[in-house]
Amino acid sequence: MGIFKDHIEAMAAYAPPLEGRNPDDFTLLDFNERTIPVSDAIKQALVDYVQGNRLQQYPHYGDICERLADYCNVELGQVMVTNGSDQGIDLIIRACCREGDEIIIPAPSFAMYEQVAKVENLNIIKPLYQRDSGYPLAQVKAAITSKTKLIVISNPNNPCGTIVEPAAIIELAKSAKDVAILVDECYFEYSQCTVAAAIKECPNLLITRTFSKTWGIPSLRFGYVLAAEQNIKALLNVRGPYDINQLAIVAATAALENPEYTERYVAEVMQQAKPRLEEFCEAKGLLYWPSAANYLWIFPDEPEALNKKLQEAAILVRPKADAEGRTGLRITIGTLEQTEFLIKVLDQNLL
Ligand SMILES: Cc1ncc(COP(=O)(O)O)c(C=O)c1O
């Protein structure tokens, strides 16, 4: 008998394929990251902090919550910072669910929800996303029982990019008042879709967000949760006082002070590069899921062969299987120039 709980020993680690992802060697279109570096203002803020001889101090969060509350148009008590949105997801599931409870996680989706649910030994219910209808709302509603403690809405979902309209989320939250609704708005700046305005009216809504995607600092691990004040108080009972490192705070503050740099990138991705890639897919009859985010999940006839060709052309994308086990390639959309290069390689290698 091992020293760990049986269900923990039976699990597998969440191990994304990080090996060999060198941006000097590849165009990285595999992790939905921003494809250009952070602004000089952020780099300078980090250098200044290090050179100001403050690394020996524990983190102190200053006015970052005020700044985020301002940015999100919510009250100060409705925000808390987290170590990436992964930590927000972890805190919410751990704080809401007990062993044996049911959690509804429509599939396929971002791996972290299921990972945390398995750590907590929850019963995972997995209605399936469909290309035409997206989030399986009717099946989710039908799956709610007295044991359901949490429903995940990945909005937009990774890998498919589909969105649930705020009105439908609010309706679900109001009709299932005893169930926590975790709305993952990791890609908010791309989708511009949020239920932040409803957190007071719906005390069972909990939103996770991040600085890993549009803001471009996944390396520093910075995210935040938006929820009714009583929820934030409860989650702060679980989060450690120093879980977010000081460099993340410094970089996020500098990023919020210079939003234009990020806004310009988001506009290029969503208004130029993405329509260009969609237009190419339409012209080639290449099936893809409608996406509200900076990625497109495409289904070529020979995904493995195409993935190999992309790698040979120094482009990394992410193979992801759909509900029927069919492999698609999830492609992060970067700058217009990177997208034109991607399209050229796709064009040369599509069967
Ligand atoms: C839907 C979704 N949520 C959360 C995350 C994790 O973000 P973070 O880096 O803030 O932990 C990702 C990362 O890929 C994601 O796709």
mmCIF file of C-alpha atoms and ligand atoms in Angstrom:
data_model
loop_
_atom_site.group_PDB
_atom_site.id
_atom_site.type_symbol
_atom_site.label_atom_id
_atom_site.label_comp_id
_atom_site.label_asym_id
_atom_site.label_seq_id
_atom_site.Cartn_x
_atom_site.Cartn_y
_atom_site.Cartn_z
ATOM 1 C CA MET A 1 0.000 0.000 0.000
ATOM 2 C CA GLY A 2 1.424 3.415 -0.982
ATOM 3 C CA ILE A 3 1.503 6.547 1.121
ATOM 4 C CA PHE A 4 -0.872 8.391 -1.222
ATOM 5 C CA LYS A 5 -4.623 8.103 -1.665
ATOM 6 C CA ASP A 6 -5.461 5.304 -4.123
ATOM 7 C CA HIS A 7 -7.149 7.610 -6.617
ATOM 8 C CA ILE A 8 -4.107 9.917 -6.675
ATOM 9 C CA GLU A 9 -1.761 7.014 -7.367
ATOM 10 C CA ALA A 10 -4.095 5.871 -10.147
ATOM 11 C CA MET A 11 -3.929 9.267 -11.899
ATOM 12 C CA ALA A 12 -1.568 10.498 -14.606
ATOM 13 C CA ALA A 13 0.166 13.874 -14.497
ATOM 14 C CA TYR A 14 -1.054 16.706 -16.691
ATOM 15 C CA ALA A 15 1.988 16.914 -18.895
ATOM 16 C CA PRO A 16 1.630 19.212 -21.919
ATOM 17 C CA PRO A 17 4.189 18.567 -24.707
ATOM 18 C CA LEU A 18 6.623 21.346 -23.783
ATOM 19 C CA GLU A 19 9.800 19.685 -25.063
ATOM 20 C CA GLY A 20 11.753 21.507 -27.760
ATOM 21 C CA ARG A 21 9.487 24.570 -27.987
ATOM 22 C CA ASN A 22 12.224 26.998 -28.873
ATOM 23 C CA PRO A 23 10.869 30.190 -30.464
ATOM 24 C CA ASP A 24 14.219 30.642 -32.250
ATOM 25 C CA ASP A 25 13.591 27.377 -34.095
ATOM 26 C CA PHE A 26 9.812 27.309 -34.550
ATOM 27 C CA THR A 27 6.774 29.512 -35.044
ATOM 28 C CA LEU A 28 4.865 28.439 -31.942
ATOM 29 C CA LEU A 29 1.204 28.025 -32.879
ATOM 30 C CA ASP A 30 0.615 25.156 -30.450
ATOM 31 C CA PHE A 31 -0.246 26.660 -27.024
ATOM 32 C CA ASN A 32 -2.524 29.621 -27.888
ATOM 33 C CA GLU A 33 0.178 31.939 -26.597
ATOM 34 C CA ARG A 34 0.751 35.420 -27.920
ATOM 35 C CA THR A 35 3.258 35.071 -30.750
ATOM 36 C CA ILE A 36 5.113 38.342 -30.143
ATOM 37 C CA PRO A 37 7.117 39.321 -27.036
ATOM 38 C CA VAL A 38 5.928 41.699 -24.327
ATOM 39 C CA SER A 39 6.335 45.470 -24.713
ATOM 40 C CA ASP A 40 9.501 47.321 -23.691
ATOM 41 C CA ALA A 41 7.529 48.938 -20.861
ATOM 42 C CA ILE A 42 6.983 45.517 -19.249
ATOM 43 C CA LYS A 43 10.615 44.466 -19.715
ATOM 44 C CA GLN A 44 11.789 47.740 -18.175
ATOM 45 C CA ALA A 45 9.438 47.407 -15.195
ATOM 46 C CA LEU A 46 10.826 43.919 -14.497
ATOM 47 C CA VAL A 47 14.446 45.094 -14.807
ATOM 48 C CA ASP A 48 13.746 48.065 -12.526
ATOM 49 C CA TYR A 49 12.190 45.810 -9.923
ATOM 50 C CA VAL A 50 15.136 43.404 -9.903
ATOM 51 C CA GLN A 51 17.687 46.220 -9.867
ATOM 52 C CA GLY A 52 15.807 47.969 -7.071
ATOM 53 C CA ASN A 53 17.061 45.163 -4.772
ATOM 54 C CA ARG A 54 13.640 43.933 -3.701
ATOM 55 C CA LEU A 55 13.828 40.225 -4.516
ATOM 56 C CA GLN A 56 14.622 39.361 -0.890
ATOM 57 C CA GLN A 57 11.143 40.577 0.146
ATOM 58 C CA TYR A 58 7.968 38.484 0.139
ATOM 59 C CA PRO A 59 5.423 39.524 -2.497
ATOM 60 C CA HIS A 60 3.089 42.385 -1.657
ATOM 61 C CA TYR A 61 0.221 43.020 -3.995
ATOM 62 C CA GLY A 62 -0.245 46.791 -3.667
ATOM 63 C CA ASP A 63 -3.068 48.155 -5.767
ATOM 64 C CA ILE A 64 -3.240 45.396 -8.406
ATOM 65 C CA CYS A 65 -6.784 44.395 -7.344
ATOM 66 C CA GLU A 66 -7.934 48.022 -7.668
ATOM 67 C CA ARG A 67 -6.446 48.149 -11.154
ATOM 68 C CA LEU A 68 -8.108 44.877 -12.147
ATOM 69 C CA ALA A 69 -11.457 45.918 -10.683
ATOM 70 C CA ASP A 70 -11.199 49.072 -12.752
ATOM 71 C CA TYR A 71 -10.263 47.155 -15.887
ATOM 72 C CA CYS A 72 -13.118 44.651 -15.411
ATOM 73 C CA ASN A 73 -15.676 47.175 -14.256
ATOM 74 C CA VAL A 74 -16.417 45.328 -11.006
ATOM 75 C CA GLU A 75 -16.104 46.248 -7.320
ATOM 76 C CA LEU A 76 -12.792 45.864 -5.496
ATOM 77 C CA GLY A 77 -14.125 43.079 -3.245
ATOM 78 C CA GLN A 78 -15.135 41.074 -6.326
ATOM 79 C CA VAL A 79 -11.533 40.407 -7.483
ATOM 80 C CA MET A 80 -8.681 38.245 -6.279
ATOM 81 C CA VAL A 81 -5.380 37.468 -7.957
ATOM 82 C CA THR A 82 -4.203 33.917 -8.607
ATOM 83 C CA ASN A 83 -1.165 32.050 -9.846
ATOM 84 C CA GLY A 84 -2.409 31.778 -13.425
ATOM 85 C CA SER A 85 -6.034 30.883 -14.080
ATOM 86 C CA ASP A 86 -5.037 27.266 -13.403
ATOM 87 C CA GLN A 87 -4.913 28.208 -9.736
ATOM 88 C CA GLY A 88 -8.308 29.918 -9.967
ATOM 89 C CA ILE A 89 -9.781 26.724 -11.441
ATOM 90 C CA ASP A 90 -8.095 24.630 -8.752
ATOM 91 C CA LEU A 91 -9.266 26.853 -5.879
ATOM 92 C CA ILE A 92 -12.856 26.985 -7.099
ATOM 93 C CA ILE A 93 -13.215 23.232 -7.641
ATOM 94 C CA ARG A 94 -11.487 22.405 -4.341
ATOM 95 C CA ALA A 95 -13.504 24.913 -2.363
ATOM 96 C CA CYS A 96 -16.889 23.909 -3.852
ATOM 97 C CA CYS A 97 -16.748 20.124 -4.244
ATOM 98 C CA ARG A 98 -16.402 17.184 -1.892
ATOM 99 C CA GLU A 99 -15.248 13.653 -2.776
ATOM 100 C CA GLY A 100 -18.048 11.834 -4.606
ATOM 101 C CA ASP A 101 -19.832 15.009 -5.773
ATOM 102 C CA GLU A 102 -20.736 15.381 -9.427
ATOM 103 C CA ILE A 103 -19.051 17.919 -11.681
ATOM 104 C CA ILE A 104 -20.179 18.564 -15.264
ATOM 105 C CA ILE A 105 -17.282 19.195 -17.645
ATOM 106 C CA PRO A 106 -18.377 19.186 -21.316
ATOM 107 C CA ALA A 107 -15.765 17.545 -23.516
ATOM 108 C CA PRO A 108 -13.397 17.876 -25.193
ATOM 109 C CA SER A 109 -12.032 20.775 -23.196
ATOM 110 C CA PHE A 110 -9.058 22.228 -21.387
ATOM 111 C CA ALA A 111 -7.387 19.418 -19.400
ATOM 112 C CA MET A 112 -7.031 21.233 -16.088
ATOM 113 C CA TYR A 113 -10.727 20.974 -15.112
ATOM 114 C CA GLU A 114 -10.675 17.191 -15.268
ATOM 115 C CA GLN A 115 -7.267 17.012 -13.638
ATOM 116 C CA VAL A 116 -8.435 18.908 -10.549
ATOM 117 C CA ALA A 117 -11.732 16.991 -10.487
ATOM 118 C CA LYS A 118 -9.758 13.737 -10.418
ATOM 119 C CA VAL A 119 -7.535 14.980 -7.589
ATOM 120 C CA GLU A 120 -10.703 15.701 -5.593
ATOM 121 C CA ASN A 121 -12.110 12.278 -6.563
ATOM 122 C CA LEU A 122 -15.272 13.742 -8.095
ATOM 123 C CA ASN A 123 -17.690 11.998 -10.454
ATOM 124 C CA ILE A 124 -17.124 13.643 -13.811
ATOM 125 C CA ILE A 125 -20.077 13.955 -16.201
ATOM 126 C CA LYS A 126 -19.017 14.768 -19.757
ATOM 127 C CA PRO A 127 -21.667 15.849 -22.266
ATOM 128 C CA LEU A 128 -20.111 16.348 -25.691
ATOM 129 C CA TYR A 129 -19.531 19.527 -27.691
ATOM 130 C CA GLN A 130 -20.876 19.486 -31.270
ATOM 131 C CA ARG A 131 -19.507 21.485 -34.181
ATOM 132 C CA ASP A 132 -22.915 22.862 -35.163
ATOM 133 C CA SER A 133 -24.304 23.655 -31.727
ATOM 134 C CA GLY A 134 -21.142 24.118 -29.626
ATOM 135 C CA TYR A 135 -21.661 23.869 -25.855
ATOM 136 C CA PRO A 136 -24.135 21.048 -25.077
ATOM 137 C CA LEU A 137 -26.393 23.248 -22.939
ATOM 138 C CA ALA A 138 -29.481 21.026 -23.067
ATOM 139 C CA GLN A 139 -27.473 17.941 -22.062
ATOM 140 C CA VAL A 140 -25.776 19.869 -19.274
ATOM 141 C CA LYS A 141 -29.153 20.968 -17.888
ATOM 142 C CA ALA A 142 -30.502 17.429 -18.167
ATOM 143 C CA ALA A 143 -27.453 16.054 -16.332
ATOM 144 C CA ILE A 144 -27.943 18.187 -13.202
ATOM 145 C CA THR A 145 -28.833 16.096 -10.120
ATOM 146 C CA SER A 146 -28.895 16.739 -6.380
ATOM 147 C CA LYS A 147 -25.228 15.698 -6.342
ATOM 148 C CA THR A 148 -24.104 18.230 -8.964
ATOM 149 C CA LYS A 149 -21.853 20.802 -7.325
ATOM 150 C CA LEU A 150 -20.171 22.517 -10.263
ATOM 151 C CA ILE A 151 -20.641 23.093 -13.993
ATOM 152 C CA VAL A 152 -17.748 24.218 -16.181
ATOM 153 C CA ILE A 153 -18.299 26.671 -19.023
ATOM 154 C CA SER A 154 -15.053 27.223 -20.858
ATOM 155 C CA ASN A 155 -15.924 30.405 -22.718
ATOM 156 C CA PRO A 156 -14.633 30.234 -25.394
ATOM 157 C CA ASN A 157 -13.812 26.570 -25.108
ATOM 158 C CA ASN A 158 -10.363 25.187 -25.782
ATOM 159 C CA PRO A 159 -9.824 23.456 -28.233
ATOM 160 C CA CYS A 160 -12.964 24.264 -30.219
ATOM 161 C CA GLY A 161 -13.343 28.035 -29.671
ATOM 162 C CA THR A 162 -17.151 27.948 -29.371
ATOM 163 C CA ILE A 163 -18.940 30.408 -27.107
ATOM 164 C CA VAL A 164 -21.992 30.365 -24.837
ATOM 165 C CA GLU A 165 -23.904 33.647 -24.881
ATOM 166 C CA PRO A 166 -23.959 35.499 -21.520
ATOM 167 C CA ALA A 167 -27.791 35.407 -21.385
ATOM 168 C CA ALA A 168 -27.748 31.587 -21.516
ATOM 169 C CA ILE A 169 -25.100 31.403 -18.767
ATOM 170 C CA ILE A 170 -27.086 33.741 -16.538
ATOM 171 C CA GLU A 171 -30.247 31.751 -17.133
ATOM 172 C CA LEU A 172 -28.439 28.530 -16.219
ATOM 173 C CA ALA A 173 -26.952 30.139 -13.086
ATOM 174 C CA LYS A 174 -30.398 31.328 -11.971
ATOM 175 C CA SER A 175 -32.058 27.989 -12.667
ATOM 176 C CA ALA A 176 -29.396 26.011 -10.761
ATOM 177 C CA LYS A 177 -28.774 28.280 -7.773
ATOM 178 C CA ASP A 178 -27.070 25.621 -5.636
ATOM 179 C CA VAL A 179 -24.581 24.710 -8.339
ATOM 180 C CA ALA A 180 -21.351 26.677 -8.830
ATOM 181 C CA ILE A 181 -20.917 27.806 -12.437
ATOM 182 C CA LEU A 182 -17.239 28.160 -13.313
ATOM 183 C CA VAL A 183 -16.927 30.399 -16.369
ATOM 184 C CA ASP A 184 -13.388 30.288 -17.745
ATOM 185 C CA GLU A 185 -12.798 33.567 -19.615
ATOM 186 C CA CYS A 186 -9.149 32.868 -20.336
ATOM 187 C CA TYR A 187 -9.519 34.306 -23.864
ATOM 188 C CA PHE A 188 -11.734 37.254 -22.890
ATOM 189 C CA GLU A 189 -9.759 39.969 -24.712
ATOM 190 C CA TYR A 190 -10.167 38.000 -27.955
ATOM 191 C CA SER A 191 -13.811 37.018 -27.510
ATOM 192 C CA GLN A 192 -14.993 40.195 -25.738
ATOM 193 C CA CYS A 193 -17.646 37.938 -24.202
ATOM 194 C CA THR A 194 -18.112 38.091 -20.423
ATOM 195 C CA VAL A 195 -20.591 37.571 -17.609
ATOM 196 C CA ALA A 196 -18.652 39.889 -15.267
ATOM 197 C CA ALA A 197 -21.617 42.270 -15.026
ATOM 198 C CA ALA A 198 -23.758 39.452 -13.563
ATOM 199 C CA ILE A 199 -21.609 38.323 -10.611
ATOM 200 C CA LYS A 200 -23.593 40.262 -8.039
ATOM 201 C CA GLU A 201 -26.952 39.151 -9.379
ATOM 202 C CA CYS A 202 -25.751 35.506 -9.629
ATOM 203 C CA PRO A 203 -23.756 34.561 -6.517
ATOM 204 C CA ASN A 204 -23.050 31.097 -7.961
ATOM 205 C CA LEU A 205 -21.069 32.527 -10.926
ATOM 206 C CA LEU A 206 -17.278 32.364 -10.647
ATOM 207 C CA ILE A 207 -15.099 33.707 -13.454
ATOM 208 C CA THR A 208 -11.448 32.860 -14.042
ATOM 209 C CA ARG A 209 -9.227 35.037 -16.238
ATOM 210 C CA THR A 210 -5.545 35.256 -17.078
ATOM 211 C CA PHE A 211 -2.601 37.324 -18.263
ATOM 212 C CA SER A 212 -1.209 34.257 -20.050
ATOM 213 C CA LYS A 213 -2.862 34.731 -23.433
ATOM 214 C CA THR A 214 -3.489 38.221 -24.845
ATOM 215 C CA TRP A 215 -1.285 39.934 -22.253
ATOM 216 C CA GLY A 216 1.592 37.610 -23.099
ATOM 217 C CA ILE A 217 3.065 36.620 -19.722
ATOM 218 C CA PRO A 218 2.269 32.896 -19.224
ATOM 219 C CA SER A 219 5.842 32.448 -17.981
ATOM 220 C CA LEU A 220 5.092 34.625 -14.938
ATOM 221 C CA ARG A 221 1.813 32.879 -14.003
ATOM 222 C CA PHE A 222 -0.744 35.580 -13.334
ATOM 223 C CA GLY A 223 -4.513 35.234 -13.317
ATOM 224 C CA TYR A 224 -7.521 36.464 -11.366
ATOM 225 C CA VAL A 225 -11.003 35.452 -10.250
ATOM 226 C CA LEU A 226 -14.115 37.635 -10.470
ATOM 227 C CA ALA A 227 -17.067 36.691 -8.269
ATOM 228 C CA ALA A 228 -19.465 38.027 -5.652
ATOM 229 C CA GLU A 229 -17.649 39.390 -2.604
ATOM 230 C CA GLN A 230 -18.590 36.473 -0.319
ATOM 231 C CA ASN A 231 -17.111 34.026 -2.849
ATOM 232 C CA ILE A 232 -13.851 35.937 -3.050
ATOM 233 C CA LYS A 233 -13.625 35.927 0.757
ATOM 234 C CA ALA A 234 -14.131 32.151 0.818
ATOM 235 C CA LEU A 235 -11.551 31.534 -1.930
ATOM 236 C CA LEU A 236 -9.027 33.731 -0.129
ATOM 237 C CA ASN A 237 -9.331 31.302 2.801
ATOM 238 C CA VAL A 238 -7.882 28.651 0.510
ATOM 239 C CA ARG A 239 -5.274 30.609 -1.486
ATOM 240 C CA GLY A 240 -1.881 31.146 0.122
ATOM 241 C CA PRO A 241 -0.725 34.702 0.916
ATOM 242 C CA TYR A 242 2.304 34.546 -1.417
ATOM 243 C CA ASP A 243 1.063 32.262 -4.195
ATOM 244 C CA ILE A 244 1.479 34.947 -6.855
ATOM 245 C CA ASN A 245 5.055 36.046 -7.341
ATOM 246 C CA GLN A 246 6.051 39.700 -7.292
ATOM 247 C CA LEU A 247 7.416 39.779 -10.844
ATOM 248 C CA ALA A 248 3.973 38.743 -12.090
ATOM 249 C CA ILE A 249 2.436 41.710 -10.262
ATOM 250 C CA VAL A 250 5.072 44.084 -11.665
ATOM 251 C CA ALA A 251 4.517 42.850 -15.229
ATOM 252 C CA ALA A 252 0.720 42.835 -14.993
ATOM 253 C CA THR A 253 0.729 46.375 -13.604
ATOM 254 C CA ALA A 254 2.946 47.568 -16.453
ATOM 255 C CA ALA A 255 0.736 45.731 -18.967
ATOM 256 C CA LEU A 256 -2.419 47.398 -17.625
ATOM 257 C CA GLU A 257 -0.688 50.772 -17.810
ATOM 258 C CA ASN A 258 0.077 50.202 -21.509
ATOM 259 C CA PRO A 259 -2.980 48.375 -22.883
ATOM 260 C CA GLU A 260 -2.511 49.753 -26.428
ATOM 261 C CA TYR A 261 0.284 47.284 -27.185
ATOM 262 C CA THR A 262 -1.990 44.344 -26.388
ATOM 263 C CA GLU A 263 -5.033 45.925 -28.020
ATOM 264 C CA ARG A 264 -3.106 46.383 -31.284
ATOM 265 C CA TYR A 265 -2.053 42.726 -31.260
ATOM 266 C CA VAL A 266 -5.590 41.516 -30.495
ATOM 267 C CA ALA A 267 -6.945 43.646 -33.353
ATOM 268 C CA GLU A 268 -4.368 42.245 -35.790
ATOM 269 C CA VAL A 269 -5.134 38.645 -34.772
ATOM 270 C CA MET A 270 -8.923 38.921 -34.714
ATOM 271 C CA GLN A 271 -9.592 41.417 -37.493
ATOM 272 C CA GLN A 272 -6.870 40.527 -39.992
ATOM 273 C CA ALA A 273 -5.124 37.192 -39.416
ATOM 274 C CA LYS A 274 -8.123 35.126 -38.305
ATOM 275 C CA PRO A 275 -10.460 36.175 -41.141
ATOM 276 C CA ARG A 276 -7.581 35.450 -43.544
ATOM 277 C CA LEU A 277 -7.155 31.902 -42.217
ATOM 278 C CA GLU A 278 -10.921 31.308 -42.210
ATOM 279 C CA GLU A 279 -11.153 32.545 -45.785
ATOM 280 C CA PHE A 280 -8.386 30.120 -46.776
ATOM 281 C CA CYS A 281 -10.146 27.211 -45.037
ATOM 282 C CA GLU A 282 -13.431 28.076 -46.777
ATOM 283 C CA ALA A 283 -11.718 28.269 -50.156
ATOM 284 C CA LYS A 284 -10.079 24.858 -49.621
ATOM 285 C CA GLY A 285 -13.203 23.231 -48.161
ATOM 286 C CA LEU A 286 -11.224 22.600 -44.995
ATOM 287 C CA LEU A 287 -13.565 21.876 -42.064
ATOM 288 C CA TYR A 288 -13.061 23.989 -38.927
ATOM 289 C CA TRP A 289 -15.021 24.868 -35.779
ATOM 290 C CA PRO A 290 -16.334 28.433 -35.497
ATOM 291 C CA SER A 291 -14.072 30.121 -32.951
ATOM 292 C CA ALA A 292 -14.344 33.253 -30.798
ATOM 293 C CA ALA A 293 -10.701 33.033 -29.789
ATOM 294 C CA ASN A 294 -7.175 33.214 -31.236
ATOM 295 C CA TYR A 295 -7.176 29.652 -32.523
ATOM 296 C CA LEU A 296 -8.902 27.535 -35.094
ATOM 297 C CA TRP A 297 -9.487 23.785 -34.843
ATOM 298 C CA ILE A 298 -9.194 22.391 -38.366
ATOM 299 C CA PHE A 299 -9.925 18.894 -39.659
ATOM 300 C CA PRO A 300 -7.808 18.027 -42.699
ATOM 301 C CA ASP A 301 -8.092 14.571 -44.309
ATOM 302 C CA GLU A 302 -4.620 13.544 -43.152
ATOM 303 C CA PRO A 303 -3.922 15.405 -39.880
ATOM 304 C CA GLU A 304 -0.802 13.447 -38.888
ATOM 305 C CA ALA A 305 0.841 13.908 -42.299
ATOM 306 C CA LEU A 306 -0.033 17.607 -42.366
ATOM 307 C CA ASN A 307 1.275 18.089 -38.838
ATOM 308 C CA LYS A 308 4.582 16.525 -39.928
ATOM 309 C CA LYS A 309 4.818 18.869 -42.912
ATOM 310 C CA LEU A 310 4.113 21.860 -40.671
ATOM 311 C CA GLN A 311 6.874 20.741 -38.307
ATOM 312 C CA GLU A 312 9.277 20.392 -41.228
ATOM 313 C CA ALA A 313 8.421 23.991 -42.105
ATOM 314 C CA ALA A 314 9.192 24.930 -38.460
ATOM 315 C CA ILE A 315 5.566 25.529 -37.438
ATOM 316 C CA LEU A 316 4.234 23.825 -34.304
ATOM 317 C CA VAL A 317 0.467 23.238 -33.910
ATOM 318 C CA ARG A 318 -1.465 20.979 -31.498
ATOM 319 C CA PRO A 319 -3.280 17.795 -32.547
ATOM 320 C CA LYS A 320 -6.490 17.369 -30.516
ATOM 321 C CA ALA A 321 -9.121 14.649 -30.890
ATOM 322 C CA ASP A 322 -12.843 15.463 -31.106
ATOM 323 C CA ALA A 323 -15.617 13.550 -29.322
ATOM 324 C CA GLU A 324 -15.598 10.827 -32.005
ATOM 325 C CA GLY A 325 -11.841 10.407 -31.743
ATOM 326 C CA ARG A 326 -11.139 12.183 -35.016
ATOM 327 C CA THR A 327 -7.930 14.221 -34.857
ATOM 328 C CA GLY A 328 -8.006 17.905 -35.673
ATOM 329 C CA LEU A 329 -5.164 20.402 -35.557
ATOM 330 C CA ARG A 330 -5.651 23.290 -33.167
ATOM 331 C CA ILE A 331 -3.794 26.202 -34.681
ATOM 332 C CA THR A 332 -3.001 29.357 -32.727
ATOM 333 C CA ILE A 333 -3.446 32.487 -34.805
ATOM 334 C CA GLY A 334 -0.593 34.982 -34.576
ATOM 335 C CA THR A 335 0.328 38.038 -36.611
ATOM 336 C CA LEU A 336 -0.799 38.516 -40.187
ATOM 337 C CA GLU A 337 2.727 37.769 -41.424
ATOM 338 C CA GLN A 338 2.897 34.498 -39.442
ATOM 339 C CA THR A 339 -0.565 33.551 -40.704
ATOM 340 C CA GLU A 340 0.386 34.194 -44.336
ATOM 341 C CA PHE A 341 3.387 31.894 -43.848
ATOM 342 C CA LEU A 342 1.165 29.256 -42.221
ATOM 343 C CA ILE A 343 -1.310 29.472 -45.117
ATOM 344 C CA LYS A 344 1.504 29.075 -47.636
ATOM 345 C CA VAL A 345 2.693 25.882 -45.939
ATOM 346 C CA LEU A 346 -0.870 24.559 -45.585
ATOM 347 C CA ASP A 347 -1.534 25.312 -49.241
ATOM 348 C CA GLN A 348 1.547 23.419 -50.360
ATOM 349 C CA ASN A 349 0.719 20.375 -48.271
ATOM 350 C CA LEU A 350 -3.053 19.910 -48.225
ATOM 351 C CA LEU A 351 -4.089 16.778 -50.057
HETATM 352 C C1 LIG B 1 -9.447 27.480 -21.477
HETATM 353 C C2 LIG B 1 -8.173 27.677 -20.704
HETATM 354 N N1 LIG B 1 -8.236 27.986 -19.414
HETATM 355 C C3 LIG B 1 -7.130 28.169 -18.673
HETATM 356 C C4 LIG B 1 -5.870 28.040 -19.242
HETATM 357 C C5 LIG B 1 -4.666 28.196 -18.362
HETATM 358 O O1 LIG B 1 -4.256 29.490 -18.269
HETATM 359 P P1 LIG B 1 -3.181 29.988 -17.222
HETATM 360 O O2 LIG B 1 -1.882 30.071 -17.939
HETATM 361 O O3 LIG B 1 -3.686 31.313 -16.792
HETATM 362 O O4 LIG B 1 -3.134 29.032 -16.082
HETATM 363 C C6 LIG B 1 -5.745 27.713 -20.583
HETATM 364 C C7 LIG B 1 -4.426 27.541 -21.197
HETATM 365 O O5 LIG B 1 -4.242 27.061 -22.262
HETATM 366 C C8 LIG B 1 -6.928 27.537 -21.341
HETATM 367 O O6 LIG B 1 -6.893 27.237 -22.648
#
